[in-house]
Amino acid sequence: MIPEELYKRRRRHNNTPESTLLIIANYIVAAVGIQLFAMCQKINWFFWVVIGCLALYNFFTIRKNREEYDKVHIYAYVASLMGLVLLFILLRLRATPC
């Protein structure tokens, strides 16, 4: 049988840092937003609403967990933002006229 300590250790993802969850959420929301609203030649206005809401979510999450963000986490966060820009460019190369 599975030991009971296993469930106590991972309850509600207490061991996953908030910065990692923020980066994962950014990639999921951005990828879905790009696929749904930015894959035509003209970018839909709602895509910018999604990106704006994502920026607000990032601002308040970083502000709430300010003590967690040291130099390494800040570098990882900035690198993930550059990765999001690259993801946008790569997905937009396959845009089709709608």
CSV table of C-alpha atoms in Angstrom, one decimal, residues 3 6-7 30 38 45 49-50 52 62-63 66 73-74 77 90-91:
chain,number,residue,atom,x,y,z
A,3,PRO,CA,2.3,5.3,2.8
A,6,LEU,CA,3.1,10.7,0.7
A,7,TYR,CA,-0.4,12.4,0.7
A,30,ALA,CA,-0.6,32.7,-23.5
A,38,ALA,CA,-4.3,35.6,-32.8
A,45,TRP,CA,-8.9,42.7,-29.9
A,49,VAL,CA,-7.6,41.8,-23.2
A,50,VAL,CA,-6.4,38.3,-22.3
A,52,GLY,CA,-3.7,42.6,-20.1
A,62,ILE,CA,4.4,38.8,-7.6
A,63,ARG,CA,3.3,41.5,-5.2
A,66,ARG,CA,7.4,39.3,-3.0
A,73,HIS,CA,13.6,33.6,-9.5
A,74,ILE,CA,13.6,37.1,-11.1
A,77,TYR,CA,10.8,35.0,-14.7
A,90,LEU,CA,6.7,31.3,-33.7
A,91,LEU,CA,2.9,30.7,-33.5
